[in-house]
Steps between C-alpha positions, in 0.01 A plus 500: 500500500740277689438125508422348835715206409885484547682190394838375594702338221823332608809536254830338565780688341688284240854553405394604158304793668826665635751727328883488524469669840296205635175704555174463303519674171263790506322398195406169651251665728271533201498125470425466886211731460377328195498167702310681793243657275433162321455339839282774622266450221496138539404541869213710391384227277594642146820449320690715249475215252102492531512885459713454167286216376206730524670768298633736778854589572655700790829655386712680753512867400691624788736337745632649830736334740675642815793313664576511868740207548648244258382141474767227439516144373289256685304757689136407558297795419132568539318726258196646654261611217171696483310716278501881579292627211245315276310679219311371204812496278780513734660327803777598735681218690714587791780270642706497814788261517610371834790295617400350842309813644700762333369692197785511245304622184161636401361563167196552270386396162244690289298305254240587234262257350518453118353259242674289252527810269673713767205717555401602856189314632304466821600200717232236529257590772544147645876551526443837678255331741743242586781762572274704715454225759 
């Protein structure tokens, strides 16, 4: 199931995001993806914080990223985010990072739902229904 909703999250590259070559350090895309994912859920009307307060957690169990072009300090990036797969106990978020209209990075994060005892559990049906819209 792919979500009908795609959201755009702006990210301004900070100097601290770059490496000694002046380009965004590859590991910082995980942070950009987290910001986009968090905003995606907020747009849908449900926050990570609410999910965790209700005893559910969505750890990343797999992370994929493909780089096409480097981003540099002070670039304004747009992270387009959508859900490509939603199951009772798992979610796959997709990301496309653009500078202006040029796609420079794409990626995915795979998440499973666990409870406070690190046991796999089903996502709340209310959460799933919100994500399906």
